PDB file of N, CA and C in Angstrom:
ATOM      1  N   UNK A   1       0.885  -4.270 -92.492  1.00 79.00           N
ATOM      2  CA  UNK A   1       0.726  -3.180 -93.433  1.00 79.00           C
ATOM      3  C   UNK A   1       0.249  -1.931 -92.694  1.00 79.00           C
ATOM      4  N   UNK A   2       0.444  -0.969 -93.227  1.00 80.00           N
ATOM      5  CA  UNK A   2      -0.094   0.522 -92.889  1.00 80.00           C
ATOM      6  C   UNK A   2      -1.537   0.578 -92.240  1.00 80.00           C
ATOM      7  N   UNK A   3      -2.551   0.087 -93.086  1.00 90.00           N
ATOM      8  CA  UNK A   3      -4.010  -0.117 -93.010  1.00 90.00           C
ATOM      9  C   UNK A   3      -4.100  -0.547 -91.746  1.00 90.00           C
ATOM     10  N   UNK A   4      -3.091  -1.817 -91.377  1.00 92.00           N
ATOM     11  CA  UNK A   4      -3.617  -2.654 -90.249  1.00 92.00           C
ATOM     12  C   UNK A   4      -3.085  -1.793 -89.034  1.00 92.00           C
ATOM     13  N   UNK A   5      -2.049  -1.055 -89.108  1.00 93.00           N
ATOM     14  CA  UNK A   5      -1.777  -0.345 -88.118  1.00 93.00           C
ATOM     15  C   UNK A   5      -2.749   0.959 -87.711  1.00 93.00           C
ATOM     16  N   UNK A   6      -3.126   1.201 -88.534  1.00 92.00           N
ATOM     17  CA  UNK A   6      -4.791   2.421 -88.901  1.00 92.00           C
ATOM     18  C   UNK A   6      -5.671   1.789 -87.982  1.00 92.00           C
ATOM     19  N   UNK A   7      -5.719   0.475 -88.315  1.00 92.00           N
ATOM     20  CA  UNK A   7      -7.483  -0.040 -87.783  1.00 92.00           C
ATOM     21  C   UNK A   7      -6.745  -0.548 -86.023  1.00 92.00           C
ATOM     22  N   UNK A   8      -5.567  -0.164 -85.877  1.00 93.00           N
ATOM     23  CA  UNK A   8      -6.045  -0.853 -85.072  1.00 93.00           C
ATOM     24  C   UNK A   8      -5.570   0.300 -83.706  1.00 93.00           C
ATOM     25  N   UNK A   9      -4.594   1.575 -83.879  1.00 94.00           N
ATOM     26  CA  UNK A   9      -4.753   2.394 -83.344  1.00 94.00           C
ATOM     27  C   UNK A   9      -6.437   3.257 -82.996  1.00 94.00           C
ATOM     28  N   UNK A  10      -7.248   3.217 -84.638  1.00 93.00           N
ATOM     29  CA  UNK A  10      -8.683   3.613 -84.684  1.00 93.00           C
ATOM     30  C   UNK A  10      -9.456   2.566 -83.467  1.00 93.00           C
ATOM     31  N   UNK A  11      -9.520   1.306 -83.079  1.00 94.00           N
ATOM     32  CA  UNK A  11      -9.959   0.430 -82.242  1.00 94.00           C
ATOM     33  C   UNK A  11      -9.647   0.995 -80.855  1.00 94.00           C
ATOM     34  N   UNK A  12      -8.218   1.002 -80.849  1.00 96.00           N
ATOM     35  CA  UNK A  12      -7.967   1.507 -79.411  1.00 96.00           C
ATOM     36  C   UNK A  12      -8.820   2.943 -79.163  1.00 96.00           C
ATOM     37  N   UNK A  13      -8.670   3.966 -79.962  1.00 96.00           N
ATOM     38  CA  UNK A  13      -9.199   5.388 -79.937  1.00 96.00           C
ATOM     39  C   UNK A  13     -10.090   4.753 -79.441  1.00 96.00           C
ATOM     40  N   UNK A  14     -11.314   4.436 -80.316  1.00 96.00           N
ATOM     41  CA  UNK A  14     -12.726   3.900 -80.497  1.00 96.00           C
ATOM     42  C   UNK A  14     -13.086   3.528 -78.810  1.00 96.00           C
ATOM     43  N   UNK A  15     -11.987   2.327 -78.378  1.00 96.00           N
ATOM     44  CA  UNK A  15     -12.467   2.006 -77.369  1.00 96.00           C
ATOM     45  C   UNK A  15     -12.102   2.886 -75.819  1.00 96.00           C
ATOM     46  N   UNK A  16     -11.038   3.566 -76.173  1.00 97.00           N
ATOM     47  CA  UNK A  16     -11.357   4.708 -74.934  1.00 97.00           C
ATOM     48  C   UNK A  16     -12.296   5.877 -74.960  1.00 97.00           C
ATOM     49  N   UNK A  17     -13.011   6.172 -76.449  1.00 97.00           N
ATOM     50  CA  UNK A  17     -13.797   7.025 -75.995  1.00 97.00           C
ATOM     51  C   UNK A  17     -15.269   6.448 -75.335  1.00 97.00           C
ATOM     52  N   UNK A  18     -15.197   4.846 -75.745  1.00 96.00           N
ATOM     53  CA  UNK A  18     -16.658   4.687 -75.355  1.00 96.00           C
ATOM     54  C   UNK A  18     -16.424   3.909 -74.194  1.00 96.00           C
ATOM     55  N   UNK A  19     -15.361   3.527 -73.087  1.00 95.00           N
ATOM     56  CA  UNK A  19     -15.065   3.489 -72.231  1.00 95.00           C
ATOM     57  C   UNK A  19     -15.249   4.706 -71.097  1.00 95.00           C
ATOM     58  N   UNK A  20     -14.786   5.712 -71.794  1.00 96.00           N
ATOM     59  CA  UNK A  20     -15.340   7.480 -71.172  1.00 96.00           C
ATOM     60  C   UNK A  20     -16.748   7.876 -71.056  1.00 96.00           C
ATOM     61  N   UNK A  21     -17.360   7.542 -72.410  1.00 95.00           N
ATOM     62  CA  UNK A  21     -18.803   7.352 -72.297  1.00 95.00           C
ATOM     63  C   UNK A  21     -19.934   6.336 -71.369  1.00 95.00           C
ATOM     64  N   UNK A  22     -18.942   5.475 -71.359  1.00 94.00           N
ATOM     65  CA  UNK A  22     -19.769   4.916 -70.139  1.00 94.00           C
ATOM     66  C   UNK A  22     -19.477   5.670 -68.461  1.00 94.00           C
ATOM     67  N   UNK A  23     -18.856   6.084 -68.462  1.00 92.00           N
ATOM     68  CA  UNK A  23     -18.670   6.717 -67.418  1.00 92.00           C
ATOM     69  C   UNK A  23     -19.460   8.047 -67.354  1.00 92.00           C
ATOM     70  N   UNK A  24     -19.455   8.662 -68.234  1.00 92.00           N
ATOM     71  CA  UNK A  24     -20.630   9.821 -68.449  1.00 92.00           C
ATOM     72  C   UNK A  24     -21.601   9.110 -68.436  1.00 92.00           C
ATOM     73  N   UNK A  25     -22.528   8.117 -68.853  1.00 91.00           N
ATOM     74  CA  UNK A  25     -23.269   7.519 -68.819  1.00 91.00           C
ATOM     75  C   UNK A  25     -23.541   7.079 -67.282  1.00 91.00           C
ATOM     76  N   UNK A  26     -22.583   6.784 -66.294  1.00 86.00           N
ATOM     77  CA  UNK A  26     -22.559   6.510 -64.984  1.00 86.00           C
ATOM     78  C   UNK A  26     -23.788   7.520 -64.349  1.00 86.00           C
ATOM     79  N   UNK A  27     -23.419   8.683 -64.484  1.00 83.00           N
ATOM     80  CA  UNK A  27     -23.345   9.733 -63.847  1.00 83.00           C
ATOM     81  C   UNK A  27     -24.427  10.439 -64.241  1.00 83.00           C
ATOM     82  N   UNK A  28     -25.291  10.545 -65.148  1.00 74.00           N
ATOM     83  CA  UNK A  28     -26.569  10.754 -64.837  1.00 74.00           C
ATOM     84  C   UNK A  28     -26.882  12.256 -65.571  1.00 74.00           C
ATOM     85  N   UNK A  29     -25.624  12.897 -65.887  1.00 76.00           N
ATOM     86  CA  UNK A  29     -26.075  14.617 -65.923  1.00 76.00           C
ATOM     87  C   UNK A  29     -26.106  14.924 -67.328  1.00 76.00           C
ATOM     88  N   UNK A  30     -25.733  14.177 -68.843  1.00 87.00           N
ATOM     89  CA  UNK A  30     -26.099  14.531 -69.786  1.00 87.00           C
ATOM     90  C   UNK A  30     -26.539  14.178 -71.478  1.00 87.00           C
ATOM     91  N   UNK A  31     -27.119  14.549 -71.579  1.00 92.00           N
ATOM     92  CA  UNK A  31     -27.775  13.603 -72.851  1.00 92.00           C
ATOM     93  C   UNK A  31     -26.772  12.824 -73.779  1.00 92.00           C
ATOM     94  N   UNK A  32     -27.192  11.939 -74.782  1.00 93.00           N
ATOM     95  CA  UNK A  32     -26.552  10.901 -75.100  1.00 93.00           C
ATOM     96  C   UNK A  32     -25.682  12.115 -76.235  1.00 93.00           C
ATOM     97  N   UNK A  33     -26.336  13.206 -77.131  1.00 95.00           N
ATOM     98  CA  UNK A  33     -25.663  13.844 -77.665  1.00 95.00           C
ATOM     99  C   UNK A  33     -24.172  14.306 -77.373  1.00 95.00           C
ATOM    100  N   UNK A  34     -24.901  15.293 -75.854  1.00 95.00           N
ATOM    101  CA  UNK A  34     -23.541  15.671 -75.201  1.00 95.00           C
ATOM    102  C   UNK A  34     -22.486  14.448 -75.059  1.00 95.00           C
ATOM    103  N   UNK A  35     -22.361  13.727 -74.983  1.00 96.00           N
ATOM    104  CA  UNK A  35     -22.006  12.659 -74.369  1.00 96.00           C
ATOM    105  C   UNK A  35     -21.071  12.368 -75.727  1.00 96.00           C
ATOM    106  N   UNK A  36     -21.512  11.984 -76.734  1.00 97.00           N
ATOM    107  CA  UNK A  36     -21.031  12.022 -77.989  1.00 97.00           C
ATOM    108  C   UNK A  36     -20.072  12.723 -78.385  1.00 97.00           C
ATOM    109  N   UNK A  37     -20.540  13.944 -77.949  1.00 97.00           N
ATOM    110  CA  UNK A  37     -19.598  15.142 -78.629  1.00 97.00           C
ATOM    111  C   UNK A  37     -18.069  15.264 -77.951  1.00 97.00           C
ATOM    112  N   UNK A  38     -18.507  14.879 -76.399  1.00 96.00           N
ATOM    113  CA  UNK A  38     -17.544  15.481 -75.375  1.00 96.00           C
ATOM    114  C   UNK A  38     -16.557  13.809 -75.568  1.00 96.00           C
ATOM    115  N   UNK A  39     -16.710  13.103 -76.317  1.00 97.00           N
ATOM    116  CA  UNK A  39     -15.544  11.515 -76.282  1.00 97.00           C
ATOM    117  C   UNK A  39     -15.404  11.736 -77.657  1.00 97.00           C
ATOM    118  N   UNK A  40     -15.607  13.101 -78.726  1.00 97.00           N
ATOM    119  CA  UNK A  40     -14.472  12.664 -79.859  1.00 97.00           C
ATOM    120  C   UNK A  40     -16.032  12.293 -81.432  1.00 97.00           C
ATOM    121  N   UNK A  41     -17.032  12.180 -81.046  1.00 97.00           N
ATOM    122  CA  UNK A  41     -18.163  11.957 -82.320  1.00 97.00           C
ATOM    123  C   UNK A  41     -19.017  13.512 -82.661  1.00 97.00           C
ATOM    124  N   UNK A  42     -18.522  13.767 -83.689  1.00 96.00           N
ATOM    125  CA  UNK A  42     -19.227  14.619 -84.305  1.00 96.00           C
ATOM    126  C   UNK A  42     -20.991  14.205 -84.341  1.00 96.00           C
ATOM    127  N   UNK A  43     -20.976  12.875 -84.563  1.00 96.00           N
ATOM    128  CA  UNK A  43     -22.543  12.746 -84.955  1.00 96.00           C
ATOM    129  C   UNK A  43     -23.384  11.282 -83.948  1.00 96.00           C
ATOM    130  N   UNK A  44     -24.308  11.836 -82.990  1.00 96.00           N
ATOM    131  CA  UNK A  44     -24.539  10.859 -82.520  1.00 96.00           C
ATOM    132  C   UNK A  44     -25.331   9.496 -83.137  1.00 96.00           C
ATOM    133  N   UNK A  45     -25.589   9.817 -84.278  1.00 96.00           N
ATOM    134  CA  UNK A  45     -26.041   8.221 -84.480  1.00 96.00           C
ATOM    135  C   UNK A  45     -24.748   7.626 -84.867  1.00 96.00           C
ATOM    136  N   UNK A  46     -23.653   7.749 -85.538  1.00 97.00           N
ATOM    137  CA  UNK A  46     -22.581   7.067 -85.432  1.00 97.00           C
ATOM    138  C   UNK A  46     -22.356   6.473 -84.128  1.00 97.00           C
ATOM    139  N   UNK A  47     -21.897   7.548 -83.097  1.00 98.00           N
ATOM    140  CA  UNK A  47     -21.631   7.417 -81.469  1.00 98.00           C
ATOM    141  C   UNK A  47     -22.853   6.392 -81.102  1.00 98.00           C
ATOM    142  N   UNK A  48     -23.422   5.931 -81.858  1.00 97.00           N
ATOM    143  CA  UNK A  48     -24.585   5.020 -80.747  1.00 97.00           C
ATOM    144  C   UNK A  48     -23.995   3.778 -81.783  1.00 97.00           C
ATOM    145  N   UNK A  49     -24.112   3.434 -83.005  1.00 97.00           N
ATOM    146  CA  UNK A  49     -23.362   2.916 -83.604  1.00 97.00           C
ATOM    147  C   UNK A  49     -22.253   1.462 -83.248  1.00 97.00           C
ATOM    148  N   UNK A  50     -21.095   2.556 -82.910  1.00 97.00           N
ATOM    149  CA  UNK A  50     -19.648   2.743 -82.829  1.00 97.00           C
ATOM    150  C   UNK A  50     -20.449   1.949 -81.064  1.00 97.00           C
ATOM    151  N   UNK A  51     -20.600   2.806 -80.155  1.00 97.00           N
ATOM    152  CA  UNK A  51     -21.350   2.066 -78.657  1.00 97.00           C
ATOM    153  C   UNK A  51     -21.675   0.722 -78.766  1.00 97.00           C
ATOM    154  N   UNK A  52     -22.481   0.126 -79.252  1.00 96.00           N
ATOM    155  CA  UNK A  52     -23.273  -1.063 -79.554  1.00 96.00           C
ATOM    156  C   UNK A  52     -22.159  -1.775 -80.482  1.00 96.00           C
ATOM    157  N   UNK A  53     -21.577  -1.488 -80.692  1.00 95.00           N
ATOM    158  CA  UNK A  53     -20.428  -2.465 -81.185  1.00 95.00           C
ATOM    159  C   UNK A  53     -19.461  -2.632 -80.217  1.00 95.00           C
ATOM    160  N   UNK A  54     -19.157  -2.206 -79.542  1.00 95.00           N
ATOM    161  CA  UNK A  54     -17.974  -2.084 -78.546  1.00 95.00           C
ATOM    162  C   UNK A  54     -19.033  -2.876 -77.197  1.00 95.00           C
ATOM    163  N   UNK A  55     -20.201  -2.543 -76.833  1.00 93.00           N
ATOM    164  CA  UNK A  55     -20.595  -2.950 -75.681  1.00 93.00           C
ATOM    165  C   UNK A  55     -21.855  -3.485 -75.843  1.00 93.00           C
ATOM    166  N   UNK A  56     -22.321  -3.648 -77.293  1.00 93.00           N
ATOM    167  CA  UNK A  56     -23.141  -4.874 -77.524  1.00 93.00           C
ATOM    168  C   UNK A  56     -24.680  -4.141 -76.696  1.00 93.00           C
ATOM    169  N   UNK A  57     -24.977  -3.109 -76.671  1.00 94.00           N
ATOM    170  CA  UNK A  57     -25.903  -2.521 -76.495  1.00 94.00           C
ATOM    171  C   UNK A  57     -25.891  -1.139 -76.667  1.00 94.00           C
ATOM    172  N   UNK A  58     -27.230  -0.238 -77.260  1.00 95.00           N
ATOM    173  CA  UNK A  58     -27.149   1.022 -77.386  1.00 95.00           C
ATOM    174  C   UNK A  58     -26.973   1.844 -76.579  1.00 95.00           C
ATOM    175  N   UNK A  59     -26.620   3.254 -76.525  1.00 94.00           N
ATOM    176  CA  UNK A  59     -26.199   3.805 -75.274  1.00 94.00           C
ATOM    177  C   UNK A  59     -27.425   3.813 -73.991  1.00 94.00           C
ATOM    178  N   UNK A  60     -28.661   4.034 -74.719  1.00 91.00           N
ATOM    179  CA  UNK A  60     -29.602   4.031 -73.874  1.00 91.00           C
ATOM    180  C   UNK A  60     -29.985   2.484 -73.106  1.00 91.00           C
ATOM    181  N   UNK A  61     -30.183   1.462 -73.998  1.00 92.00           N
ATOM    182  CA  UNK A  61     -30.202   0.369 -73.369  1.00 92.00           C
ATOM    183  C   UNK A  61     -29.159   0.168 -72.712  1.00 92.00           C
ATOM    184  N   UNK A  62     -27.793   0.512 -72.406  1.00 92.00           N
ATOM    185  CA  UNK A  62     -26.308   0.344 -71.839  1.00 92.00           C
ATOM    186  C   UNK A  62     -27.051   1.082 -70.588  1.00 92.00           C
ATOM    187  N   UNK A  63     -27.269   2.143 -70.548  1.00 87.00           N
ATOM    188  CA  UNK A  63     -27.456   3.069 -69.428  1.00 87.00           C
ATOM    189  C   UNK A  63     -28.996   2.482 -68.463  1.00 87.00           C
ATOM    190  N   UNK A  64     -29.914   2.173 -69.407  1.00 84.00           N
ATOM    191  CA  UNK A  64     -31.310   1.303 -68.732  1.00 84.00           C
ATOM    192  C   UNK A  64     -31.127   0.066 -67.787  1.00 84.00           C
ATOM    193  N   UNK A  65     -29.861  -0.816 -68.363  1.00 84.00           N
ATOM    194  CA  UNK A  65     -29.509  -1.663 -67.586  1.00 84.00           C
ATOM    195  C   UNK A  65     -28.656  -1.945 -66.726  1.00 84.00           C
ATOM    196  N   UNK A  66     -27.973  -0.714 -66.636  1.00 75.00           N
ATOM    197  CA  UNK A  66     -27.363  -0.310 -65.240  1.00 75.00           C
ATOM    198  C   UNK A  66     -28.430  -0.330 -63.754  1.00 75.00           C
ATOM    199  N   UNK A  67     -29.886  -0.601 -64.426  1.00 51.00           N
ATOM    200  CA  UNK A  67     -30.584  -0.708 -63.032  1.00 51.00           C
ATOM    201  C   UNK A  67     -30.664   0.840 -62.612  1.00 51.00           C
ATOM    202  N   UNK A  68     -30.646   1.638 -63.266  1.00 56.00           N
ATOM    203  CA  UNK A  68     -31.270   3.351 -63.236  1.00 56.00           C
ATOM    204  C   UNK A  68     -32.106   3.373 -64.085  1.00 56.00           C
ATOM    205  N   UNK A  69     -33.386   2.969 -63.480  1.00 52.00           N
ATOM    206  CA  UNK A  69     -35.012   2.898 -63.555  1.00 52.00           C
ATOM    207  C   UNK A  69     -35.628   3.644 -63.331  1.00 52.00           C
ATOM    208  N   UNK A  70     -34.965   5.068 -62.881  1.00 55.00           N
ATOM    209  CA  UNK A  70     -35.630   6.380 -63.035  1.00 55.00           C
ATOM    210  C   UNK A  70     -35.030   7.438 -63.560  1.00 55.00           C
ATOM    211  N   UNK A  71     -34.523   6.817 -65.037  1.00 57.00           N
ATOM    212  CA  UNK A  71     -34.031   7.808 -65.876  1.00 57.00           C
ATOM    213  C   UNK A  71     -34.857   8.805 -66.745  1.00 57.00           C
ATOM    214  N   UNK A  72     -34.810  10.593 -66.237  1.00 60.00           N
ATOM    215  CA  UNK A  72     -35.755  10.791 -67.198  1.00 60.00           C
ATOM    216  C   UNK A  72     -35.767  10.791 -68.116  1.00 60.00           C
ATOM    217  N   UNK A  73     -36.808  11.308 -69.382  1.00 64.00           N
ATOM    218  CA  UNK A  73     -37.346  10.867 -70.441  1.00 64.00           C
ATOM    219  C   UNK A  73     -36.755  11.758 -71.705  1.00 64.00           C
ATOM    220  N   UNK A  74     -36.229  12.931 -70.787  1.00 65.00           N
ATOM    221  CA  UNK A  74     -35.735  13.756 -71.301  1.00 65.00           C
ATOM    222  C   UNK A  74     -33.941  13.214 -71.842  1.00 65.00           C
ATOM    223  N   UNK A  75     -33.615  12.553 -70.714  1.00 62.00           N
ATOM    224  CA  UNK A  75     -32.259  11.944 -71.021  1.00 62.00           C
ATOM    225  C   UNK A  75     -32.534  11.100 -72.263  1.00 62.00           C
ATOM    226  N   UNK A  76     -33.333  10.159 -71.988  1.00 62.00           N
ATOM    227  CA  UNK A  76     -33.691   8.520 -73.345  1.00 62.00           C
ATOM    228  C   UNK A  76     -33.670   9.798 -74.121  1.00 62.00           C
ATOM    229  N   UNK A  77     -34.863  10.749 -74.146  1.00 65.00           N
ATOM    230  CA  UNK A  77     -35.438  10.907 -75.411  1.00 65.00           C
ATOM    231  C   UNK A  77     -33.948  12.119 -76.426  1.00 65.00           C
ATOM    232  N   UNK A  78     -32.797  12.417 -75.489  1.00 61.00           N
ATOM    233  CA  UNK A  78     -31.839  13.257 -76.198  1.00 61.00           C
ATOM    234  C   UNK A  78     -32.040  14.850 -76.293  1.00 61.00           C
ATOM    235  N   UNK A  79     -32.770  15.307 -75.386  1.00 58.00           N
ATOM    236  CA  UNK A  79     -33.175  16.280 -75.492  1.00 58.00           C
ATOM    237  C   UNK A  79     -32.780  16.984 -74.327  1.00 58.00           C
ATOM    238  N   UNK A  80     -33.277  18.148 -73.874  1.00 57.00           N
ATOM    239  CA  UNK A  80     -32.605  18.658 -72.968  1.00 57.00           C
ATOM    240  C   UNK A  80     -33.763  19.277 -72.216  1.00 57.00           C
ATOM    241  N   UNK A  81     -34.170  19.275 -70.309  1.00 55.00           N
ATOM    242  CA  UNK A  81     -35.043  19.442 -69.914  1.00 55.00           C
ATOM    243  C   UNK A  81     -35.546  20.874 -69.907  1.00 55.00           C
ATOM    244  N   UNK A  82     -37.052  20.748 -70.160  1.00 52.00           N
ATOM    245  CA  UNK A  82     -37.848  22.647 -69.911  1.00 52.00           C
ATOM    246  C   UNK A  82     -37.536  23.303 -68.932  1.00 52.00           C
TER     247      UNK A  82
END
């Protein structure tokens, strides 16, 4: 049916933008917002959401356990540094 062809082009979308996001996430240079905005989510609590479904952890815990243990606080906390 129509629907099923919807959900499942929306899946693929879904999963290349948060495939992209992990790669921004690699790289260290911008908050989880930006990050959101720039793969296609208007709103980051969706984008964290939509993340944790696809990779079974939130973006921040995704990015914490990459073993980058000196992430600043400013990144976790979504904000942008003074």
């Amino acid at each position: 049916a129509a629907s099923d062809v919807y959900k499942r082009q929306m899946h693929y979308l879904n999963y290349q933008r948060i495939e992209k996001a992990k790669d921004f996430l690699l790289s260290n240079s911008m908050t989880i917002t930006n990050i959101s905005r720039l793969v296609g989510f208007d709103d980051p609590l969706y984008f964290s959401r939509v993340f944790k479904k696809y990779t079974g952890a939130s973006p921040q815990a995704y990015y914490q356990n990459l073993g980058n243990t000196n992430t600043p606080d400013w990144f976790l906390n979504n904000t942008t540094p003074q």
